[in-house]
Coordinates of C-alpha atoms in Angstrom, one line a residue:
X1 CA -106.8 -53.0 -93.4
X2 CA -105.4 -50.1 -91.2
X3 CA -102.7 -51.5 -88.9
X4 CA -101.8 -50.5 -85.4
X5 CA -99.5 -48.4 -84.3
X6 CA -96.7 -50.5 -82.4
X7 CA -96.4 -50.6 -78.6
X8 CA -93.9 -48.2 -77.7
X9 CA -91.0 -50.8 -76.2
X10 CA -92.2 -52.9 -79.7
X11 CA -89.9 -50.0 -81.6
X12 CA -86.6 -50.5 -82.9
X13 CA -83.2 -50.1 -81.1
X14 CA -80.8 -47.9 -81.8
X15 CA -77.0 -48.4 -81.3
X16 CA -75.9 -49.3 -77.9
X17 CA -73.3 -45.4 -77.1
X18 CA -69.4 -46.1 -77.2
X19 CA -68.2 -46.9 -74.5
X20 CA -63.5 -45.6 -74.1
X21 CA -60.9 -48.4 -73.0
X22 CA -59.3 -48.5 -69.8
X23 CA -55.9 -47.9 -71.4
X24 CA -57.1 -45.1 -73.2
X25 CA -58.0 -43.7 -70.6
X26 CA -55.0 -43.4 -68.4
X27 CA -52.8 -42.6 -72.0
X28 CA -55.6 -39.3 -72.5
X29 CA -54.4 -38.5 -68.7
X30 CA -51.3 -39.3 -68.4
X31 CA -50.6 -37.2 -72.0
X32 CA -52.7 -34.2 -70.1
X33 CA -51.0 -35.1 -66.8
X34 CA -47.0 -34.3 -68.8
X35 CA -48.4 -31.0 -70.8
X36 CA -48.7 -29.6 -67.3
X37 CA -45.6 -30.2 -66.3
X38 CA -44.7 -29.1 -69.1
X39 CA -45.9 -26.1 -69.1
X40 CA -44.8 -25.7 -65.6
X41 CA -41.3 -25.7 -66.6
X42 CA -41.8 -23.8 -69.3
X43 CA -43.5 -20.5 -66.9
X44 CA -40.6 -21.6 -64.1
X45 CA -38.1 -20.9 -66.8
X46 CA -39.3 -17.6 -68.1
X47 CA -40.2 -16.1 -64.8
X48 CA -36.3 -16.6 -63.6
X49 CA -35.6 -14.8 -66.8
X50 CA -37.1 -12.3 -66.5
X51 CA -36.4 -12.1 -62.5
X52 CA -32.2 -12.3 -63.9
X53 CA -33.4 -9.1 -66.4
X54 CA -34.3 -7.2 -63.7
X55 CA -32.3 -8.2 -60.9
X56 CA -29.1 -9.2 -61.8
X57 CA -29.0 -11.6 -59.6
X58 CA -30.0 -15.1 -58.8
X59 CA -33.7 -16.4 -56.9
X60 CA -32.0 -18.8 -54.5
X61 CA -30.1 -17.9 -52.1
X62 CA -25.7 -17.9 -52.2
X63 CA -23.9 -21.1 -50.5
X64 CA -22.9 -20.0 -46.5
X65 CA -19.1 -20.5 -46.8
X66 CA -17.9 -24.0 -44.8
X67 CA -16.5 -22.3 -41.2
X68 CA -12.8 -22.2 -41.5
X69 CA -10.5 -24.8 -40.1
X70 CA -9.2 -24.6 -36.9
X71 CA -6.4 -26.7 -36.6
X72 CA -4.1 -27.8 -39.9
X73 CA -3.2 -31.2 -41.0
X74 CA 0.7 -32.9 -41.2
X75 CA 2.0 -33.2 -44.9
X76 CA 5.6 -33.8 -44.9
X77 CA 8.9 -33.6 -42.5
X78 CA 12.1 -31.9 -43.4
X79 CA 15.4 -34.2 -43.0
X80 CA 18.9 -33.6 -42.4
X81 CA 19.0 -31.6 -39.5
X82 CA 20.4 -31.9 -36.4
X83 CA 18.2 -31.5 -33.1
X84 CA 16.7 -28.2 -34.5
X85 CA 15.8 -25.5 -32.8
X86 CA 14.8 -22.2 -34.2
X87 CA 13.1 -21.9 -37.4
X88 CA 12.0 -19.5 -39.5
X89 CA 9.9 -19.5 -43.3
X90 CA 9.8 -16.6 -46.0
X91 CA 6.6 -15.9 -46.7
X92 CA 6.8 -17.0 -49.9
X93 CA 7.2 -20.8 -48.4
X94 CA 10.4 -20.5 -51.1
X95 CA 13.4 -19.4 -47.5
X96 CA 13.5 -22.4 -44.0
X97 CA 15.8 -21.2 -42.1
X98 CA 17.4 -23.8 -39.4
X99 CA 19.3 -23.2 -36.3
X100 CA 20.0 -27.2 -36.0
X101 CA 22.0 -26.5 -31.6
X102 CA 23.4 -30.5 -32.2
X103 CA 26.0 -32.3 -35.3
X104 CA 27.3 -29.2 -36.9
X105 CA 25.7 -26.5 -34.6
X106 CA 25.1 -23.9 -37.9
X107 CA 21.8 -23.2 -40.0
X108 CA 20.7 -24.9 -42.2
X109 CA 19.3 -23.2 -45.3
X110 CA 16.6 -25.6 -47.7
X111 CA 14.1 -23.8 -50.4
X112 CA 10.3 -24.8 -50.7
X113 CA 10.7 -28.9 -51.7
X114 CA 13.2 -28.9 -48.3
X115 CA 16.2 -29.6 -51.6
X116 CA 19.3 -27.8 -48.7
X117 CA 20.1 -25.3 -50.2
X118 CA 23.6 -24.0 -48.4
X119 CA 24.2 -23.2 -44.5
X120 CA 25.1 -21.0 -41.9
X121 CA 28.3 -20.7 -40.3
X122 CA 29.1 -18.9 -37.3
X123 CA 32.4 -16.2 -37.4
X124 CA 35.6 -18.3 -37.3
X125 CA 37.1 -17.1 -33.2
X126 CA 39.1 -19.3 -31.6
X127 CA 37.4 -21.2 -28.6
X128 CA 34.3 -20.2 -28.7
X129 CA 32.2 -22.5 -29.2
X130 CA 29.1 -21.5 -31.2
X131 CA 25.3 -23.3 -30.2
X132 CA 22.1 -21.3 -33.3
X133 CA 19.3 -21.5 -31.4
X134 CA 17.0 -19.5 -32.4
X135 CA 16.2 -17.5 -36.4
X136 CA 14.3 -14.3 -37.6
X137 CA 14.1 -12.9 -41.0
X138 CA 13.8 -9.0 -41.2
X139 CA 11.8 -8.5 -43.4
X140 CA 13.2 -5.4 -45.1
X141 CA 15.8 -6.7 -46.1
X142 CA 15.3 -10.5 -46.0
X143 CA 18.5 -10.3 -43.5
X144 CA 18.2 -13.4 -41.3
X145 CA 18.9 -12.7 -37.7
X146 CA 20.6 -15.8 -35.4
X147 CA 20.8 -16.1 -31.2
X148 CA 24.4 -18.1 -30.9
X149 CA 24.0 -19.1 -26.9
X150 CA 27.6 -19.3 -25.7
X151 CA 28.8 -16.0 -26.9
X152 CA 25.6 -14.2 -26.5
X153 CA 25.3 -12.9 -29.6
X154 CA 23.4 -12.1 -32.3
X155 CA 24.6 -12.6 -35.8
X156 CA 23.3 -10.9 -39.9
X157 CA 23.5 -12.9 -42.3
X158 CA 21.8 -13.1 -46.3
X159 CA 19.4 -14.2 -47.8
X160 CA 21.9 -17.2 -49.2
X161 CA 23.4 -17.8 -45.6
X162 CA 26.3 -15.4 -47.1
X163 CA 27.7 -14.0 -42.9
X164 CA 27.1 -10.6 -42.5
X165 CA 27.7 -9.2 -39.5
X166 CA 27.3 -9.3 -35.9
X167 CA 24.0 -6.9 -34.3
X168 CA 25.2 -4.4 -31.5
X169 CA 23.0 -1.7 -29.3
X170 CA 24.0 1.1 -28.8
X171 CA 23.9 1.1 -25.1
X172 CA 26.0 -1.3 -23.5
X173 CA 23.1 -3.8 -21.7
X174 CA 23.9 -5.4 -18.6
X175 CA 23.9 -9.3 -18.6
X176 CA 23.3 -8.2 -22.5
X177 CA 22.0 -12.1 -22.8
X178 CA 19.2 -12.6 -26.4
X179 CA 17.0 -15.7 -26.9
X180 CA 14.2 -15.3 -28.3
X181 CA 13.6 -12.7 -31.0
X182 CA 11.3 -11.3 -33.8
X183 CA 10.6 -8.6 -35.8
X184 CA 7.3 -6.0 -36.8
X185 CA 6.7 -5.7 -39.5
X186 CA 7.9 -1.4 -40.0
X187 CA 11.4 -3.9 -39.1
X188 CA 11.7 -2.7 -35.3
X189 CA 13.8 -5.8 -33.7
X190 CA 11.8 -7.7 -30.3
X191 CA 14.1 -9.8 -28.7
X192 CA 14.3 -11.9 -25.3
X193 CA 16.6 -10.5 -23.0
X194 CA 17.3 -13.9 -20.3
X195 CA 20.8 -12.4 -18.7
X196 CA 19.1 -9.6 -17.7
X197 CA 18.0 -9.0 -13.6
X198 CA 15.0 -8.8 -13.8
X199 CA 14.6 -10.8 -17.4
X200 CA 12.8 -8.7 -20.3
X201 CA 11.9 -8.3 -23.8
X202 CA 13.4 -5.4 -25.7
X203 CA 13.4 -3.2 -28.4
X204 CA 15.6 -2.1 -30.7
X205 CA 15.3 0.0 -34.4
X206 CA 16.8 0.1 -37.0
X207 CA 20.2 2.0 -35.4
X208 CA 19.8 -0.5 -32.8
X209 CA 18.9 2.3 -29.3
X210 CA 16.8 0.7 -27.3
X211 CA 13.0 2.1 -28.3
X212 CA 10.1 0.2 -25.8
X213 CA 11.5 -3.0 -22.8
X214 CA 8.1 -5.0 -21.9
X215 CA 8.1 -7.2 -19.0
X216 CA 10.3 -6.1 -16.0
X217 CA 7.1 -6.0 -13.6
X218 CA 6.7 -9.8 -14.9
X219 CA 8.0 -11.6 -12.8
X220 CA 10.0 -12.9 -17.0
X221 CA 11.7 -16.6 -16.5
X222 CA 13.9 -17.8 -18.9
X223 CA 10.8 -15.7 -22.1
X224 CA 11.6 -17.7 -25.8
X225 CA 9.0 -17.2 -28.7
X226 CA 7.9 -13.7 -29.7
X227 CA 5.4 -13.0 -32.2
X228 CA 3.8 -9.1 -32.4
X229 CA -0.2 -9.3 -34.2
X230 CA -1.5 -7.1 -35.8
X231 CA -2.5 -4.6 -32.8
X232 CA 1.1 -5.1 -32.0
X233 CA 1.0 -6.6 -28.8
X234 CA 3.7 -8.0 -28.0
X235 CA 3.3 -12.7 -27.3
X236 CA 6.0 -14.0 -25.6
X237 CA 6.1 -17.4 -23.8
X238 CA 7.5 -17.2 -20.6
X239 CA 9.4 -20.7 -20.9
X240 CA 10.5 -21.5 -17.2
X241 CA 7.3 -20.3 -16.2
X242 CA 4.4 -21.7 -18.2
X243 CA 3.3 -19.5 -19.4
X244 CA 1.7 -18.1 -22.9
X245 CA 1.4 -13.2 -21.3
X246 CA 0.2 -11.2 -23.9
X247 CA 2.0 -7.3 -23.5
X248 CA 0.2 -4.2 -24.8
X249 CA 1.4 -1.7 -26.4
X250 CA 1.2 -0.1 -23.0
X251 CA 3.7 -2.3 -21.7
X252 CA 0.5 -3.8 -19.9
X253 CA -0.5 -7.6 -19.4
X254 CA -3.4 -8.0 -21.7
X255 CA -3.4 -11.4 -22.2
X256 CA -2.5 -14.4 -20.6
X257 CA -2.7 -19.0 -20.0
X258 CA -0.9 -20.7 -17.5
X259 CA 0.2 -23.3 -16.8
X260 CA -1.7 -26.5 -15.6
X261 CA -3.1 -30.0 -17.2
X262 CA -6.1 -28.5 -18.3
X263 CA -7.5 -27.9 -21.3
X264 CA -5.8 -24.8 -23.6
X265 CA -3.2 -24.4 -20.4
X266 CA 1.5 -25.0 -21.1
X267 CA 3.9 -27.5 -19.2
X268 CA 7.1 -25.3 -21.3
X269 CA 6.6 -23.1 -23.8
X270 CA 8.5 -22.9 -26.2
X271 CA 8.5 -21.2 -29.8
X272 CA 5.9 -19.2 -31.2
X273 CA 4.0 -18.0 -34.0
X274 CA 1.0 -16.2 -35.8
X275 CA -0.1 -16.8 -39.0
X276 CA -1.3 -13.7 -41.6
X277 CA -5.1 -15.2 -39.8
X278 CA -5.1 -14.2 -36.4
X279 CA -4.0 -18.2 -35.4
X280 CA -0.7 -18.5 -32.5
X281 CA 0.7 -21.5 -32.2
X282 CA 2.2 -22.3 -29.2
X283 CA 4.9 -25.1 -29.0
X284 CA 4.4 -26.6 -25.3
X285 CA 8.2 -29.2 -25.2
X286 CA 6.9 -31.4 -22.7
X287 CA 3.2 -32.0 -23.8
X288 CA 5.1 -32.4 -26.9
X289 CA 2.1 -30.6 -29.5
X290 CA 1.9 -27.8 -30.9
X291 CA -1.2 -25.4 -28.8
X292 CA -3.7 -23.3 -31.4
X293 CA -5.3 -19.8 -29.8
X294 CA -7.4 -16.6 -31.3
X295 CA -5.2 -13.4 -30.7
X296 CA -7.5 -11.3 -28.6
X297 CA -10.8 -10.1 -28.6
X298 CA -11.8 -6.6 -27.4
X299 CA -12.3 -7.8 -23.7
X300 CA -10.7 -10.9 -23.2
X301 CA -8.2 -11.7 -21.0
X302 CA -7.9 -15.0 -21.7
X303 CA -6.7 -16.5 -25.0
X304 CA -9.8 -18.6 -27.1
X305 CA -8.0 -21.9 -27.6
X306 CA -8.9 -23.4 -30.9
X307 CA -7.6 -27.1 -30.6
X308 CA -3.7 -28.3 -30.4
X309 CA -2.0 -31.2 -33.1
X310 CA 0.7 -33.9 -32.6
X311 CA 1.6 -35.2 -29.8
X312 CA 4.4 -37.6 -28.4
X313 CA 6.0 -40.2 -31.0
X314 CA 8.1 -40.5 -34.0
X315 CA 5.8 -41.4 -36.8
X316 CA 4.4 -38.5 -38.7
X317 CA 3.0 -36.2 -36.7
X318 CA 4.6 -36.6 -33.9
X319 CA 7.2 -35.0 -31.6
X320 CA 9.5 -35.9 -30.0
X321 CA 10.8 -32.6 -27.6
X322 CA 10.0 -30.6 -29.7
X323 CA 11.3 -26.3 -30.0
X324 CA 11.1 -23.3 -33.0
X325 CA 7.5 -22.3 -34.4
X326 CA 7.7 -20.7 -38.2
X327 CA 4.3 -19.9 -40.5
X328 CA 4.6 -18.5 -44.0
X329 CA 1.4 -16.7 -46.2
X330 CA 0.5 -20.1 -47.7
X331 CA -1.0 -21.3 -44.5
X332 CA 1.5 -23.2 -43.5
X333 CA 3.6 -24.4 -40.1
X334 CA 6.8 -25.6 -40.0
X335 CA 7.3 -26.9 -36.5
X336 CA 10.9 -28.0 -35.2
X337 CA 10.7 -31.1 -34.0
X338 CA 13.9 -31.2 -31.8
X339 CA 14.6 -35.4 -30.8
X340 CA 13.6 -36.7 -33.7
X341 CA 16.4 -34.5 -35.8
X342 CA 14.0 -33.2 -38.5
X343 CA 11.0 -30.3 -39.5
X344 CA 7.6 -31.1 -39.9
X345 CA 5.1 -29.1 -42.0
X346 CA 2.0 -28.9 -41.7
X347 CA -1.4 -27.4 -44.0
X348 CA -4.4 -25.5 -43.9

């Protein structure tokens, strides 16, 4: 008997195909993704090494520097002076000289930490009062020059305060009454003369010979602070006219700031200083602030006003009829806070 063939649908079924667990699929995909990330990181690192070896510089551009601050911040105050007026400081800041117009009426010397070191006493003259007003340091000798208002003299002291001699012009100047003073880098002495007619700024060489006379046609009225910029321009606070004038090397007015209440204008400018970054500091005694300007750029007639610091009051960072100003090479500004009996130090 012959067996009949089995129908096709009756063939025995084979084993069911294996189905991958969903969690296993996820783990496999994660491993693949991680492997790709590692390969990409290795490729980036390899390209970076090749770039550096070829060009010796980073691939990304350098971060641009932050813009410099235009206005300093209050740091500290130096006390122990009565009605300070003029101030001068060495470039390193290790000596501070302060002329006091009240009390003993001497120039007081402080170290860089504000500690008293001594005094500069005017020469003994019977029956003569002395009131030191402005101070400047000779850059060539470190001698300190002090204007004395009642006597109309300039007294010269050594660095430690010992009196040396009087400064006398070689030729007598009619009405000579020195007030503000400063030095050029070559040792030329610039002095504001408030006793002459018209008032002026006189420049002297090392022998005391007059080498320049500035401002004869400017109508100066009680000029106080005077300073020089790196271009040789002479900046003068024309105090009673409420102006800041800039004179070029030929004696012409190349820039000015006028009196007024709008931004950047002045009231009663007295002290004046220019730092090594080209910032000009003008003490406005009635405004109770220090105005900050930039030195003139080509074509300018009005110095750029950068802002001001201070304000009326007795607290830290506030002024009461400030007078003198000085700067050192470490970004510090010294301001004679006259009626508050201190010198404030501001810093960049």
